[in-house]
Coordinates of C-alpha atoms in Angstrom, one line a residue:
M283 CA 0.0 0.0 0.0
L284 CA 1.3 3.4 -0.9
S285 CA 1.6 5.7 2.0
F286 CA 0.4 9.3 2.5
R287 CA 2.9 11.9 1.2
D288 CA 5.6 13.1 3.5
S289 CA 4.7 16.6 4.3
Q290 CA 1.7 18.8 5.0
P291 CA 0.8 21.3 2.3
N292 CA 2.5 24.7 2.5
R293 CA 0.1 27.6 2.3
I294 CA 0.8 30.9 0.5
F295 CA -1.3 34.0 1.2
F296 CA -2.1 36.2 -1.8
T297 CA -2.1 39.5 0.1
H298 CA 0.7 41.0 -1.9
I299 CA -1.0 40.2 -5.2
W300 CA -4.4 41.4 -4.0
L301 CA -3.0 44.7 -2.9
A302 CA -1.0 45.2 -6.2
I303 CA -4.1 44.5 -8.3
G304 CA -6.4 46.6 -6.2
Q305 CA -4.5 49.8 -6.9
K306 CA -5.0 50.0 -10.6
M307 CA -6.5 46.8 -12.1
P308 CA -8.1 47.6 -15.5
F309 CA -10.4 44.6 -15.2
F310 CA -13.6 44.4 -17.2
L311 CA -15.5 43.2 -14.2
V312 CA -14.9 46.2 -11.9
S313 CA -18.3 45.8 -10.3
Q314 CA -17.0 42.7 -8.4
P315 CA -13.3 43.1 -7.7
V316 CA -13.6 43.0 -4.0
R317 CA -15.6 39.8 -4.0
L318 CA -13.3 38.1 -6.5
F319 CA -10.1 39.1 -4.7
G320 CA -11.6 38.4 -1.3
W321 CA -12.1 34.9 -2.6
L322 CA -8.6 34.8 -3.9
S323 CA -7.4 35.6 -0.4
F324 CA -8.2 32.1 0.8
F325 CA -5.0 30.1 1.3
C326 CA -3.4 28.7 -1.8
I327 CA -2.2 25.1 -1.5
V328 CA 1.1 24.4 -3.0
H329 CA 2.1 20.7 -2.9
S330 CA 5.2 18.7 -2.5
K331 CA 6.5 16.9 -5.6
K332 CA 6.1 13.4 -4.1
F333 CA 3.2 11.5 -5.6
G334 CA 1.2 8.9 -3.8
I335 CA -2.2 7.4 -3.2
F336 CA -4.0 9.0 -0.3
V337 CA -5.5 6.7 2.2
P338 CA -6.3 8.8 5.4
K339 CA -3.7 8.7 8.1
K340 CA -4.2 10.1 11.5
T341 CA -2.3 13.4 12.0
Y342 CA -2.7 16.3 14.3
F343 CA -4.1 19.8 13.6
K344 CA -1.2 22.2 13.7
G345 CA -1.8 25.5 15.4
K346 CA -4.5 26.6 17.8
K347 CA -8.1 26.0 16.5
M348 CA -10.5 28.9 16.2
K349 CA -13.2 29.1 18.9
S350 CA -15.9 29.3 16.3
Y351 CA -16.1 27.3 13.1
K352 CA -19.3 29.0 12.0
I353 CA -19.7 30.1 8.4
Y354 CA -21.2 33.6 8.1
P355 CA -23.3 35.2 5.3
K356 CA -20.3 37.4 4.3
Q357 CA -18.3 34.2 3.4
W358 CA -21.1 32.7 1.5
M359 CA -21.6 35.9 -0.5
E360 CA -18.0 35.8 -1.7
L361 CA -19.0 32.9 -3.8
Q362 CA -22.2 34.4 -5.2
P363 CA -22.7 36.5 -8.4
Y364 CA -24.7 39.2 -6.6
E365 CA -24.0 41.4 -3.6
R366 CA -26.8 41.3 -1.0
P367 CA -28.0 38.2 0.8
D368 CA -31.7 37.3 1.0
E369 CA -33.6 34.7 2.9
V370 CA -32.6 32.0 0.4
D371 CA -28.9 32.8 1.0
K372 CA -29.5 32.6 4.7
Y373 CA -31.0 29.2 4.3
Y374 CA -27.9 28.0 2.4
V375 CA -25.6 29.5 4.9
E376 CA -27.3 27.4 7.6
M377 CA -27.0 24.4 5.3
S378 CA -23.3 25.1 4.8
N379 CA -22.9 25.1 8.6
A380 CA -24.7 21.8 8.9
V381 CA -22.3 20.4 6.3
L382 CA -19.3 21.9 8.1
R383 CA -20.4 20.2 11.3
I384 CA -20.3 16.9 9.6
L385 CA -16.9 17.5 8.2
I386 CA -15.5 18.5 11.6
N387 CA -17.2 15.8 13.5
K388 CA -15.8 13.2 11.1
G389 CA -12.3 14.6 11.5
V390 CA -11.8 15.8 8.0
D391 CA -9.4 18.5 9.2
T392 CA -7.1 15.9 10.8
E393 CA -7.6 12.9 8.5
Y394 CA -7.1 14.9 5.3
V395 CA -4.8 17.7 6.8
L396 CA -7.0 20.7 6.1
D397 CA -7.3 23.9 8.0
I398 CA -10.5 25.7 9.0
N399 CA -10.5 28.0 6.0
E400 CA -10.3 25.1 3.7
L401 CA -13.1 23.2 5.5
Q402 CA -15.4 26.3 5.4
L403 CA -14.8 26.6 1.6
M404 CA -15.4 22.9 1.1
A405 CA -18.6 23.0 3.1
M406 CA -19.9 26.0 1.0
R407 CA -19.0 24.3 -2.3
L408 CA -20.7 21.1 -1.3
T409 CA -23.8 23.1 -0.4
M410 CA -23.6 24.9 -3.8
Y411 CA -23.9 21.5 -5.5
F412 CA -27.2 20.9 -3.5
E413 CA -28.3 24.4 -4.3
D414 CA -27.6 23.9 -8.0
V415 CA -29.7 20.7 -8.2
V416 CA -32.6 22.1 -6.1
S417 CA -32.7 25.3 -8.2
Q418 CA -32.2 23.5 -11.5
I419 CA -29.4 25.9 -12.4
G420 CA -27.9 23.3 -14.7
V421 CA -24.2 23.2 -13.8
W422 CA -24.3 19.7 -12.3
D423 CA -26.7 18.5 -15.0
A424 CA -24.2 19.7 -17.6
A425 CA -21.4 17.7 -15.9
V426 CA -23.5 14.5 -15.8
G427 CA -24.4 14.9 -19.4
E428 CA -20.8 15.4 -20.5
F429 CA -19.6 12.5 -18.3
E430 CA -22.1 10.2 -20.2
R431 CA -21.1 11.5 -23.6
R432 CA -17.4 11.1 -23.1
Y433 CA -17.1 8.1 -20.8
G434 CA -20.4 6.3 -20.9
Y435 CA -21.3 6.8 -17.2
P436 CA -23.1 9.6 -15.4
V437 CA -20.5 10.0 -12.6
P438 CA -16.9 8.7 -12.3
F439 CA -15.9 6.0 -9.7
Y440 CA -19.4 5.4 -8.3
E441 CA -21.6 2.9 -10.1
P442 CA -25.2 4.2 -10.1
D443 CA -27.9 1.8 -8.7
D444 CA -31.5 1.4 -9.8
D445 CA -32.5 4.4 -7.7
Y446 CA -30.3 6.9 -9.6
E447 CA -32.4 9.6 -11.0
K448 CA -31.1 12.7 -13.0
G449 CA -32.3 16.0 -11.7
Y450 CA -32.2 14.9 -8.1
V451 CA -29.7 14.5 -5.3
N452 CA -28.1 11.0 -5.7
I453 CA -25.7 9.3 -3.3
E454 CA -23.3 8.6 -6.2
D455 CA -23.2 12.2 -7.1
V456 CA -22.5 13.3 -3.6
K457 CA -19.7 10.9 -3.3
F458 CA -18.1 12.1 -6.4
V459 CA -18.5 15.8 -5.6
F460 CA -17.0 15.2 -2.2
W461 CA -14.1 13.3 -3.8
N462 CA -13.6 16.2 -6.2
E463 CA -13.4 18.6 -3.3
L464 CA -10.7 16.6 -1.5
Q465 CA -8.8 16.0 -4.7
S466 CA -8.8 19.7 -5.6
F467 CA -6.9 20.4 -2.4
Y468 CA -4.2 17.9 -3.2
C469 CA -3.9 18.7 -6.9
N470 CA -1.8 16.1 -8.8
D471 CA 0.7 15.1 -6.1
T472 CA -1.6 12.8 -4.3
F473 CA -4.6 10.8 -5.5
I474 CA -7.5 10.5 -3.2
Y475 CA -8.6 6.9 -3.2
P476 CA -12.3 6.9 -4.3
K477 CA -13.1 3.7 -2.4
D478 CA -11.8 5.0 0.9
A479 CA -14.2 4.0 3.7
L480 CA -14.1 7.4 5.5
L481 CA -14.7 9.3 2.3
N482 CA -17.8 7.2 1.5
Q483 CA -19.1 7.4 5.1
I484 CA -18.9 11.2 5.1
A485 CA -20.6 11.4 1.7
E486 CA -23.4 9.2 3.0
D487 CA -23.9 11.5 6.0
L488 CA -24.0 14.5 3.6
F489 CA -26.5 12.7 1.4
V490 CA -28.8 12.2 4.4
I491 CA -29.1 15.9 5.2
F492 CA -29.5 16.8 1.5
D493 CA -32.2 14.2 1.1
E494 CA -34.0 15.3 4.2
Q495 CA -34.0 18.9 3.0
W496 CA -34.8 18.2 -0.6
A497 CA -38.6 18.8 -0.4
T498 CA -38.3 22.1 1.6
A499 CA -35.1 23.7 0.2
P500 CA -35.8 27.0 -1.6
E501 CA -34.7 27.6 -5.2
N502 CA -32.1 30.3 -5.7
T503 CA -33.9 32.1 -8.5
R504 CA -31.4 35.0 -8.5
K505 CA -28.5 32.7 -9.2
K506 CA -30.5 30.8 -11.8
Q507 CA -31.4 34.1 -13.5
F508 CA -27.8 35.2 -13.5
V509 CA -26.5 31.9 -15.0
H510 CA -29.3 32.0 -17.7
N511 CA -29.3 35.7 -18.3
P512 CA -30.3 36.0 -22.0
E513 CA -28.3 39.2 -22.4
A514 CA -25.1 37.3 -21.8
A515 CA -25.5 35.4 -25.1
Q516 CA -25.6 38.7 -26.9
N517 CA -23.1 40.8 -25.0
Y518 CA -19.4 40.0 -24.8
W519 CA -18.9 41.8 -21.4
K520 CA -21.8 40.0 -19.8
A521 CA -20.6 36.7 -21.2
C522 CA -17.2 37.4 -19.5
K523 CA -19.0 38.2 -16.3
L524 CA -20.5 34.7 -16.5
F525 CA -17.1 33.2 -17.1
E526 CA -15.6 35.0 -14.2
W527 CA -18.2 33.7 -11.8
F528 CA -18.0 30.2 -13.2
V529 CA -14.2 29.9 -13.1
S530 CA -13.6 31.6 -9.7
Q531 CA -16.7 30.7 -7.7
S532 CA -18.6 27.7 -9.0
F533 CA -18.4 24.4 -7.2
V534 CA -17.2 22.5 -10.3
S535 CA -14.1 24.6 -10.7
T536 CA -10.9 23.4 -9.0
M537 CA -7.6 24.9 -8.0
F538 CA -8.4 28.4 -9.2
K539 CA -6.0 29.9 -6.8
S540 CA -3.0 27.8 -7.8
A541 CA -3.9 28.2 -11.5
F542 CA -3.9 32.0 -11.0
E543 CA -0.6 31.9 -9.2
N544 CA 1.0 29.8 -12.0
K545 CA -0.2 32.2 -14.7
F546 CA 0.8 35.2 -12.7
N547 CA 4.3 33.8 -12.2
S548 CA 4.7 32.9 -15.8
F549 CA 3.9 36.5 -16.8
M550 CA 6.2 37.9 -14.2
E551 CA 9.0 35.8 -15.6
L552 CA 8.7 37.9 -18.8
N553 CA 9.2 41.1 -16.8
D554 CA 12.7 41.8 -18.1
Q555 CA 11.5 41.6 -21.7
L556 CA 8.0 43.1 -21.4
D557 CA 8.4 45.4 -18.4
I558 CA 5.2 44.0 -16.8
E559 CA 4.0 45.5 -13.5
A560 CA 2.5 43.1 -11.0
S561 CA -1.0 44.5 -11.4
M562 CA -0.9 44.0 -15.2
A563 CA 0.5 40.5 -14.9
A564 CA -2.3 39.6 -12.5
Y565 CA -4.9 41.2 -14.9
N566 CA -3.4 39.1 -17.8
A567 CA -3.5 35.9 -15.7
L568 CA -7.1 36.5 -14.7
T569 CA -8.4 37.2 -18.2
S570 CA -6.5 34.2 -19.5
I571 CA -8.0 31.9 -16.9
I572 CA -11.5 33.2 -17.1
T573 CA -11.8 32.6 -20.9
A574 CA -9.5 29.6 -21.4
G575 CA -8.9 28.0 -18.0
T576 CA -9.6 24.3 -17.7
H577 CA -9.2 23.6 -14.0
N578 CA -12.5 22.0 -13.4
M579 CA -14.3 18.6 -13.3
L580 CA -14.5 18.3 -17.1
S581 CA -11.2 20.1 -18.0
M582 CA -13.2 22.4 -20.3
P583 CA -13.0 26.3 -20.6
A584 CA -16.0 28.2 -19.4
P585 CA -17.6 28.9 -22.8
Q586 CA -17.8 25.1 -23.5
W587 CA -19.5 24.6 -20.1
F588 CA -22.1 27.2 -21.0
A589 CA -22.7 25.4 -24.3
R590 CA -23.9 22.5 -22.1
I591 CA -25.6 24.5 -19.4
R592 CA -27.5 26.7 -21.8
K593 CA -28.2 24.0 -24.4
N594 CA -30.5 26.1 -26.6
E595 CA -27.7 28.5 -27.3
K596 CA -25.0 25.9 -27.8
D597 CA -23.8 27.3 -31.1
I598 CA -23.3 30.8 -29.7
W599 CA -21.1 29.6 -26.8
E600 CA -19.1 27.2 -28.8
S601 CA -18.3 30.0 -31.3
F602 CA -16.4 31.8 -28.5
R603 CA -12.8 31.6 -29.5
L604 CA -9.6 32.8 -27.7
N605 CA -6.8 33.5 -30.1
A606 CA -3.1 33.1 -29.3
P607 CA -1.0 36.3 -28.8
S608 CA 0.4 37.9 -32.0
L609 CA 2.2 41.0 -33.1
Y610 CA 0.1 43.7 -34.7
K611 CA 0.7 47.0 -36.5
Y612 CA -1.8 49.8 -36.2
L613 CA -3.6 50.6 -39.5
R614 CA -6.6 52.9 -39.0
T615 CA -9.6 53.7 -36.8
D616 CA -13.0 53.2 -38.4
G617 CA -15.9 54.2 -36.1
S618 CA -16.0 51.8 -33.2
K619 CA -13.3 49.5 -34.7
I620 CA -9.6 49.8 -34.7
W621 CA -7.9 48.0 -37.6
F622 CA -4.6 46.2 -37.2
L623 CA -2.3 44.1 -39.4
D624 CA -1.4 40.7 -37.9
A625 CA 2.4 40.8 -38.7
V626 CA 2.8 37.1 -38.2
A627 CA -0.2 35.9 -40.3
D628 CA 0.0 38.9 -42.7
A629 CA -3.8 39.6 -42.4
E630 CA -5.9 42.5 -41.4
M631 CA -8.4 42.4 -38.6
A632 CA -10.7 44.8 -36.7
V633 CA -10.9 45.0 -32.9
E634 CA -13.7 46.6 -31.0
D635 CA -12.3 49.9 -29.5
E636 CA -14.2 49.4 -26.3
S637 CA -12.0 46.5 -25.5
I638 CA -8.7 48.4 -26.0
H639 CA -6.8 49.3 -22.8
I640 CA -7.7 52.9 -21.9
E641 CA -4.0 54.0 -21.7
F642 CA -3.5 53.1 -25.4
L643 CA -6.8 54.8 -26.4
K644 CA -5.6 58.0 -24.7
K645 CA -2.1 58.0 -26.1
G646 CA -3.1 56.8 -29.6
F647 CA -1.2 54.2 -31.6
D648 CA 2.1 54.6 -33.3
A649 CA 2.2 53.3 -36.9
G650 CA 5.9 52.6 -36.5
K651 CA 5.5 50.2 -33.5
Y652 CA 4.3 46.6 -33.1
Y653 CA 1.7 45.7 -30.4
L654 CA 1.6 42.4 -28.7
F655 CA -1.8 41.2 -27.5
S656 CA -4.4 38.4 -27.6
T657 CA -7.9 38.6 -29.0
A658 CA -11.2 36.8 -28.3
E659 CA -14.0 36.3 -30.9
F660 CA -17.7 36.4 -29.9
K661 CA -20.7 36.7 -32.2
G662 CA -18.7 37.9 -35.2
K663 CA -16.7 40.6 -33.3
R664 CA -13.1 40.6 -32.1
Y665 CA -12.0 41.9 -28.7
Q666 CA -8.6 42.7 -27.3
I667 CA -8.1 40.7 -24.2
G668 CA -5.4 40.7 -21.4
L669 CA -2.2 42.7 -21.7
M670 CA -1.2 44.9 -24.6
T671 CA 2.5 45.8 -24.9
A672 CA 4.2 48.0 -27.5
F673 CA 7.6 47.2 -29.2
S674 CA 9.8 49.0 -31.6
G675 CA 13.2 48.8 -33.2
K676 CA 15.4 45.6 -32.9
N677 CA 13.2 44.2 -30.1
A678 CA 10.1 44.2 -32.3
L679 CA 11.9 42.7 -35.3
Q680 CA 13.5 39.9 -33.1
M681 CA 10.1 39.1 -31.6
L682 CA 8.4 39.0 -35.0
E683 CA 11.1 36.6 -36.3
D684 CA 10.7 34.3 -33.3
M685 CA 6.9 34.2 -33.6
K686 CA 7.1 33.4 -37.3
R687 CA 9.6 30.7 -36.6
R688 CA 7.2 29.1 -34.0
Q689 CA 4.4 29.3 -36.5
L690 CA 6.5 27.5 -39.1
F691 CA 7.3 24.8 -36.6
K692 CA 3.6 24.2 -35.9
D693 CA 2.9 24.1 -39.7
S694 CA 5.7 21.5 -40.0
E695 CA 4.3 19.1 -37.4
K696 CA 1.9 17.4 -39.8
A697 CA 4.7 16.9 -42.3
A698 CA 7.0 15.5 -39.6
H699 CA 4.2 13.1 -38.6
K700 CA 3.9 11.8 -42.2
L701 CA 7.7 11.5 -42.4
F702 CA 7.8 9.5 -39.1
L703 CA 5.2 7.1 -40.4
K704 CA 7.1 6.6 -43.7
H705 CA 10.3 5.6 -41.9
S706 CA 8.6 3.5 -39.2
G707 CA 6.6 1.4 -41.6
G708 CA 3.3 3.0 -40.6
K709 CA 3.9 2.7 -36.8
E710 CA 3.0 5.7 -34.6
M711 CA 5.2 4.4 -31.8
M712 CA 8.8 3.2 -32.0
F713 CA 11.1 1.6 -29.4
F714 CA 14.8 1.9 -29.3
G715 CA 17.5 0.1 -27.3
S716 CA 20.0 2.9 -27.2
K717 CA 20.4 6.6 -27.8
Q718 CA 22.3 5.9 -31.0
E719 CA 19.4 3.8 -32.4
L720 CA 17.1 6.8 -31.8
V721 CA 19.5 9.3 -33.3
D722 CA 20.0 7.0 -36.4
F723 CA 16.2 6.8 -36.9
Y724 CA 15.8 10.6 -36.9
A725 CA 18.8 10.9 -39.2
K726 CA 16.9 8.9 -41.8
M727 CA 14.1 11.5 -41.5
G728 CA 16.6 14.2 -42.4
M729 CA 17.2 15.4 -38.8
E730 CA 21.0 14.8 -38.6
K731 CA 21.4 17.3 -35.8
F732 CA 18.9 15.6 -33.6
D733 CA 20.4 14.7 -30.2
L734 CA 19.4 14.1 -26.5
D735 CA 21.3 14.9 -23.3
N736 CA 20.0 11.8 -21.6
K737 CA 21.5 8.4 -22.0
S738 CA 19.3 5.3 -21.4
D739 CA 18.9 1.7 -22.4
C740 CA 15.4 2.1 -23.7
Y741 CA 13.5 4.9 -25.5
V742 CA 10.1 5.3 -27.0
A743 CA 9.1 7.9 -29.6
I744 CA 5.4 8.6 -30.4
T745 CA 4.2 10.7 -33.2
F746 CA 1.0 12.8 -33.3
E747 CA -0.6 14.5 -36.3
D748 CA -1.5 17.6 -34.3
S749 CA 1.4 17.9 -31.8
A750 CA 5.1 17.5 -31.6
T751 CA 6.6 14.0 -31.3
S752 CA 7.1 12.8 -27.7
I753 CA 10.2 11.0 -26.6
Y754 CA 10.6 9.2 -23.3
F755 CA 13.1 6.9 -21.8
D756 CA 13.8 4.6 -18.8
D757 CA 11.0 4.0 -16.3
F758 CA 8.1 5.2 -18.5
V759 CA 9.0 2.9 -21.3
K760 CA 8.8 -0.2 -19.0
C761 CA 5.1 0.6 -18.2
I762 CA 4.0 0.5 -21.9
N763 CA 2.2 -2.8 -22.4
S764 CA 2.6 -3.0 -26.2
P765 CA 3.4 -6.1 -28.2
D766 CA 6.2 -4.1 -29.9
N767 CA 7.8 -3.1 -26.6
P768 CA 10.7 -5.4 -25.7
F769 CA 11.4 -3.4 -22.5
Y770 CA 7.9 -3.9 -21.0
D771 CA 8.1 -5.0 -17.3
K772 CA 4.7 -6.2 -16.0
K773 CA 5.6 -6.0 -12.3
Y774 CA 7.2 -2.6 -12.7
A775 CA 4.1 -1.4 -14.7
E776 CA 1.8 -2.5 -11.9
D777 CA 3.7 -0.6 -9.3
N778 CA 4.3 2.6 -11.3
A779 CA 1.9 3.0 -14.3
F780 CA -0.8 4.8 -12.3
D781 CA 1.8 7.5 -11.5
F782 CA 1.8 8.5 -15.2
L783 CA -2.0 8.6 -15.4
M784 CA -2.1 11.2 -12.6
N785 CA 1.2 13.0 -12.1
I786 CA 1.5 15.6 -14.8
S787 CA 5.1 16.4 -14.0
N788 CA 6.0 13.0 -15.5
C789 CA 4.4 13.1 -18.9
D790 CA 2.3 15.1 -21.3
Y791 CA -1.4 14.8 -22.1
H792 CA -1.1 13.7 -25.7
T793 CA 1.1 10.8 -24.8
V794 CA -0.9 9.5 -21.8
E795 CA -4.2 9.9 -23.7
Y796 CA -2.8 8.0 -26.7
L797 CA -1.5 5.2 -24.5
T798 CA -4.6 4.8 -22.3
S799 CA -7.0 4.9 -25.3
R800 CA -5.1 2.0 -26.7
H801 CA -4.9 0.1 -23.4
Y802 CA -1.1 0.3 -23.2
L803 CA -1.2 1.4 -19.5
D804 CA -3.8 -1.2 -18.4
D805 CA -1.5 -2.6 -15.7
A806 CA -2.0 0.4 -13.5
V807 CA -3.4 -0.4 -10.1
L808 CA -4.2 1.7 -7.0
E809 CA -4.2 -0.4 -3.9
D810 CA -3.8 -4.0 -5.2
E811 CA -4.5 -6.3 -8.1
S812 CA -8.2 -6.1 -7.5
D813 CA -8.2 -2.4 -8.6
K814 CA -7.1 -3.1 -12.1
D815 CA -10.5 -3.3 -13.6
F816 CA -11.5 -0.2 -11.6
V817 CA -8.6 1.8 -13.0
R818 CA -9.2 0.6 -16.6
K819 CA -12.8 1.7 -16.4
Y820 CA -12.1 5.2 -15.2
N821 CA -8.5 5.9 -16.5
R822 CA -9.7 8.1 -19.3
F823 CA -11.5 10.4 -16.8
V824 CA -8.4 10.3 -14.5
V825 CA -6.2 11.4 -17.4
D826 CA -8.4 14.2 -18.6
Y827 CA -9.0 15.4 -15.0
S828 CA -5.4 15.3 -14.0
Y829 CA -3.9 17.0 -17.1
F830 CA -6.7 19.6 -17.3
S831 CA -7.2 18.6 -21.0
T832 CA -9.6 16.7 -23.2
K833 CA -9.5 15.4 -26.7
G834 CA -12.0 17.2 -28.9
K835 CA -15.0 19.1 -27.6

């Protein structure tokens, strides 16, 4: 049995980021900055790199416990898309406290090493699941429908019995939602064992109070009206307001805080080149996550979720498109549109002027400069999104050259895929017993300069039509149960293959999805040999969930 990871999660407070953004954040949702960043001020969990299967182990709460564990309306309102509580909100605050009491009485804080802030957040998010089903808001219904479409079951890990009924609270749903809450606190370093007795016992207790309250629980019509506001399907800014709420405050989203921190840090790493202030880096991180973030149960961006929540408007939401950053030159202003030349694609495009950062509108654009920014498309219009940065001189020309080179590399991936198949005899996956064998194979493809720093006794190269070829060596190769793999080690695969399904630091999504869909990682187990069938049944979900990705829509 794999043991619980070595160390308790460290916690990082976001006060410095919150203060930096609060000073001058040009965010399109200025009506709710306090609520959003108040929510951000919950502790962010950053995990150790050691991976393991979590089976609860008795620990001790570190630090002095608060005298009162009560959840107050102010905390509940930080997760709502409106400002003032009413009687319905007061009801769900009391329900959240009932859920919190179960979590505390069952020792979730000690068994799963969570602090009171995390328990309160968990209790409110579990209550929001109940609120969603009671109010027929449609978030959970969308999740169940997508689970069935992709994987063939309404909820992962927990086989529905004959009493399972869509549109109602089901014990299987409660178990999965509770598992998701626990898993979201441990990210990808530790896998919460779905069959754990304590997890299932707590979920059953939660189901009892949800079931008891089902007939009398009030519908939250305000939240339902917000989620289904018809104006959001016609107005870009109101659509983004929906996305903001969904990504940062809905119960199906996971790890928003850590996703924000990662994006923020990646933008700050560009500071020497782009001269980005902390407030602008945070703004860029937030807009990126809100429109394209996939840290949720289905690993889908918010627009795709709303295509399933608001099914009658599916085409509208699926048409929302976020474009990669490019370099643009200003051409002209025409009414409410500003025209640019995409210097990488050599194509003109119009951007709505209301989406351009106010500082650039005041100063005006210089025809001699290049402007780096991203765009979003919605209902036939294009909007500038995130950070805009101006470049000139050698810096601009060097960046343009680099971006064109990257585009050429993407365009060459399909050609490289065909070349790989030609020299492999049609095989998408090739195994090599030495570094030299691998180098010789790529030399036949015309890549004489191909080389690797690592030296190993076994390699695998896998080609993809829409992505760069993946090359792995040593341990990972031994786990691949392919008839063409002379290095396959069954015992080693049983002990280690699951690590590659879950731990994103070991592999990439394209590779793991390719291998699991072809049953090449079927030796993966959790606790013992009896878990093999369980893992095989749910491994596609585990991979999508862990890598925050999914193949196709």
